[in-house]
CSV table of C-alpha atoms in Angstrom, one decimal:
chain,number,residue,atom,x,y,z
A,1,MET,CA,79.1,119.5,99.7
A,2,PRO,CA,77.0,119.2,96.9
A,3,ALA,CA,76.3,115.4,95.5
A,4,GLN,CA,78.7,116.2,92.6
A,5,LEU,CA,81.8,117.1,94.2
A,6,ARG,CA,81.6,113.7,96.8
A,7,LYS,CA,83.6,111.1,96.4
A,8,PRO,CA,82.4,107.2,97.0
A,9,LEU,CA,83.8,105.9,100.0
A,10,ARG,CA,86.1,102.7,100.2
A,11,ASN,CA,83.5,99.7,101.2
A,12,LEU,CA,85.9,97.8,104.0
A,13,ILE,CA,85.1,95.1,106.5
A,14,PHE,CA,86.6,93.4,109.6
A,15,VAL,CA,86.5,90.1,109.6
A,16,ALA,CA,87.6,87.0,112.1
A,17,PHE,CA,88.4,84.4,109.3
A,18,VAL,CA,87.8,81.0,110.9
A,19,GLU,CA,89.1,79.1,107.7
A,20,PRO,CA,93.0,79.2,106.9
A,21,VAL,CA,93.4,82.4,104.7
A,22,ALA,CA,97.0,84.2,103.2
A,23,GLY,CA,97.8,88.0,104.1
A,24,ASP,CA,96.9,88.5,100.5
A,25,ALA,CA,94.0,86.5,99.7
A,26,VAL,CA,91.7,87.5,96.8
A,27,PHE,CA,88.5,85.9,96.6
A,28,PRO,CA,85.0,86.3,94.7
A,29,ARG,CA,82.6,87.7,96.4
A,30,THR,CA,80.5,84.6,96.0
A,31,ASP,CA,83.1,82.3,97.8
A,32,TRP,CA,83.8,83.7,100.9
A,33,PRO,CA,85.9,81.9,103.3
A,34,LEU,CA,83.5,81.4,106.4
A,35,HIS,CA,84.3,84.4,109.0
A,36,ILE,CA,82.4,86.4,111.9
A,37,THR,CA,82.2,89.9,110.7
A,38,LEU,CA,83.2,92.2,113.3
A,39,VAL,CA,82.3,95.4,111.4
A,40,ARG,CA,81.1,96.6,108.1
A,41,PHE,CA,81.8,100.0,107.0
A,42,ASP,CA,82.1,102.7,104.6
A,43,ALA,CA,85.7,105.2,104.6
A,44,GLY,CA,87.6,107.7,102.4
A,45,SER,CA,88.1,107.3,98.9
A,46,PRO,CA,88.4,104.4,96.8
A,47,ASP,CA,91.4,105.6,94.6
A,48,SER,CA,93.4,105.7,98.3
A,49,ALA,CA,94.7,103.4,100.6
A,50,ASP,CA,94.7,106.0,103.2
A,51,ALA,CA,91.7,105.3,104.8
A,52,ALA,CA,92.6,101.5,104.6
A,53,ASP,CA,96.1,102.4,106.1
A,54,ARG,CA,95.0,104.6,108.6
A,55,VAL,CA,91.9,102.4,109.9
A,56,ALA,CA,94.5,99.2,109.9
A,57,ALA,CA,96.6,101.1,112.0
A,58,LEU,CA,94.5,101.8,114.6
A,59,ALA,CA,93.4,98.4,115.1
A,60,ASP,CA,96.4,97.2,115.5
A,61,ALA,CA,96.1,96.3,119.2
A,62,PRO,CA,92.4,95.8,119.8
A,63,ALA,CA,93.3,93.0,116.7
A,64,ARG,CA,96.4,91.6,118.5
A,65,ALA,CA,94.5,92.1,122.1
A,66,ALA,CA,92.0,89.2,120.8
A,67,LEU,CA,94.0,86.8,119.5
A,68,GLY,CA,93.5,83.9,120.7
A,69,ALA,CA,90.3,83.8,122.4
A,70,ARG,CA,88.6,80.5,122.7
A,71,LEU,CA,85.0,81.0,121.0
A,72,ALA,CA,82.3,78.0,120.9
A,73,VAL,CA,79.6,77.6,118.4
A,74,ALA,CA,76.2,78.4,119.3
A,75,GLU,CA,73.1,77.3,117.8
A,76,ASP,CA,71.5,77.8,114.2
A,77,ALA,CA,69.6,80.7,113.8
A,78,ALA,CA,67.7,82.8,110.2
A,79,PHE,CA,69.1,86.5,109.5
A,80,GLY,CA,68.2,88.5,106.9
A,81,ARG,CA,65.1,89.1,104.6
A,82,ASN,CA,62.3,86.8,105.8
A,83,GLY,CA,65.3,84.6,107.2
A,84,SER,CA,66.8,83.5,103.9
A,85,VAL,CA,70.2,83.4,105.5
A,86,ALA,CA,71.8,80.6,107.9
A,87,VAL,CA,73.8,81.1,110.2
A,88,SER,CA,75.9,79.4,113.5
A,89,LEU,CA,75.4,82.1,116.1
A,90,VAL,CA,78.8,82.7,118.2
A,91,GLU,CA,78.5,82.4,121.6
A,92,PRO,CA,79.5,86.0,123.5
A,93,HIS,CA,82.8,86.1,124.5
A,94,PRO,CA,84.3,89.2,126.5
A,95,ALA,CA,87.3,89.2,124.2
A,96,LEU,CA,85.4,88.9,120.7
A,97,GLN,CA,82.5,91.7,122.1
A,98,ALA,CA,85.4,94.3,123.5
A,99,LEU,CA,87.4,93.6,119.4
A,100,HIS,CA,84.1,94.5,118.0
A,101,GLU,CA,83.5,97.8,120.5
A,102,ALA,CA,87.1,98.6,119.4
A,103,LEU,CA,86.8,98.1,115.9
A,104,VAL,CA,83.5,100.4,115.8
A,105,GLN,CA,85.3,102.7,118.2
A,106,THR,CA,87.9,103.3,115.0
A,107,VAL,CA,85.5,103.3,112.1
A,108,ALA,CA,84.4,106.1,114.5
A,109,ALA,CA,87.7,108.0,114.4
A,110,VAL,CA,88.6,107.9,110.8
A,111,GLU,CA,85.0,109.4,110.2
A,112,GLY,CA,83.5,106.3,108.7
A,113,ARG,CA,80.1,105.4,108.0
A,114,ILE,CA,78.8,101.8,109.7
A,115,LEU,CA,76.7,100.3,107.1
A,116,THR,CA,74.5,98.3,109.9
A,117,PRO,CA,74.2,100.5,112.8
A,118,ARG,CA,71.6,98.5,114.5
A,119,HIS,CA,73.9,95.5,114.3
A,120,THR,CA,76.4,96.9,116.4
A,121,LEU,CA,78.0,97.2,120.5
A,122,SER,CA,74.7,96.1,122.2
A,123,GLY,CA,73.1,94.6,118.9
A,124,TYR,CA,76.4,92.8,117.8
A,125,ARG,CA,75.4,88.9,117.6
A,126,PRO,CA,78.2,87.5,116.3
A,127,HIS,CA,77.7,84.4,113.8
A,128,VAL,CA,79.2,82.3,111.1
A,129,SER,CA,76.9,82.2,107.7
A,130,HIS,CA,76.4,79.3,105.9
A,131,HIS,CA,77.6,79.1,102.6
A,132,GLY,CA,76.7,76.7,100.0
A,133,THR,CA,74.3,74.2,99.9
A,134,GLY,CA,74.4,70.0,99.5
A,135,PRO,CA,77.2,68.3,99.9
A,136,GLY,CA,79.2,71.7,99.1
A,137,LEU,CA,77.7,73.1,101.9
A,138,LYS,CA,80.4,74.5,104.5
A,139,ARG,CA,79.3,76.1,108.4
A,140,LEU,CA,80.2,75.4,111.5
A,141,ASN,CA,78.0,73.1,114.2
A,142,PRO,CA,76.9,73.8,117.7
A,143,GLY,CA,79.5,72.9,120.2
A,144,ASP,CA,82.4,73.2,117.8
A,145,ALA,CA,85.3,75.5,119.0
A,146,VAL,CA,87.2,78.4,117.4
A,147,VAL,CA,90.2,80.0,118.1
A,148,LEU,CA,90.3,83.9,116.9
A,149,ASP,CA,93.8,83.7,115.5
A,150,ARG,CA,92.9,85.3,112.1
A,151,ILE,CA,91.5,88.8,111.9
A,152,ALA,CA,91.3,91.2,108.8
A,153,LEU,CA,91.1,93.6,106.8
A,154,VAL,CA,89.2,93.3,103.6
A,155,ASP,CA,88.3,95.3,100.8
A,156,MET,CA,85.0,95.0,99.6
A,157,ALA,CA,85.5,96.6,96.1
A,158,PRO,CA,89.7,96.3,95.7
A,159,ASP,CA,90.1,99.0,92.4
A,160,GLY,CA,86.6,99.0,92.2
A,161,ASP,CA,85.8,95.6,91.5
A,162,HIS,CA,82.5,94.7,93.5
A,163,THR,CA,82.7,90.9,92.1
A,164,ILE,CA,86.1,90.1,94.4
A,165,ARG,CA,87.0,90.7,97.5
A,166,ARG,CA,90.9,91.6,99.1
A,167,VAL,CA,92.9,91.2,102.2
A,168,LEU,CA,94.4,94.0,102.7
A,169,ARG,CA,95.4,93.3,106.9
A,170,LEU,CA,95.5,90.0,108.4
A,171,TRP,CA,96.5,89.7,112.1
A,172,THR,CA,97.2,86.2,113.0
A,173,LEU,CA,99.1,84.1,116.4
A,174,ASP,CA,101.7,83.2,113.5
A,175,PRO,CA,103.3,86.5,112.9
A,176,GLY,CA,105.2,85.1,110.0
A,177,LYS,CA,102.0,84.9,108.4
A,178,GLU,CA,100.6,88.5,109.0
A,179,THR,CA,100.5,91.2,106.2
A,180,ALA,CA,100.8,94.7,106.5
């Protein structure tokens, strides 16, 4: 297809929040709540909710199946270019790995494009990036326990605005706090 006829894709991400977050949350790109990235991808077109709706519907069963898994935080590591991103690794867990793999399959089913394919499936290393510095540092520590209780689909550029993020769908252990 000629480049001028291609529509830009919608940038989406599945995460498991480890901090409280509302189902309709909007937050700055620079101030994410602490989370485990499950899979980041592009799908559909930015002017349509259809791709997000389809992927959320396909993710419903695996997300619900993973809720309640008890995870443990492992040692710190350095990710990214030149090890510039401090992270807390999350111990491997069958429910977390199964969720990740199911979400990768969901993205494939909607003909999405995974942005970091080297970091999926057998290359998946669950982690929580540290956020901030000094007294404002947010992070998890080795030995911390985390319950997988908030899984979300997040729009990385709602309405084309790359400075904010918006929770599109939230699955929780408390159905009263979920969004559809």
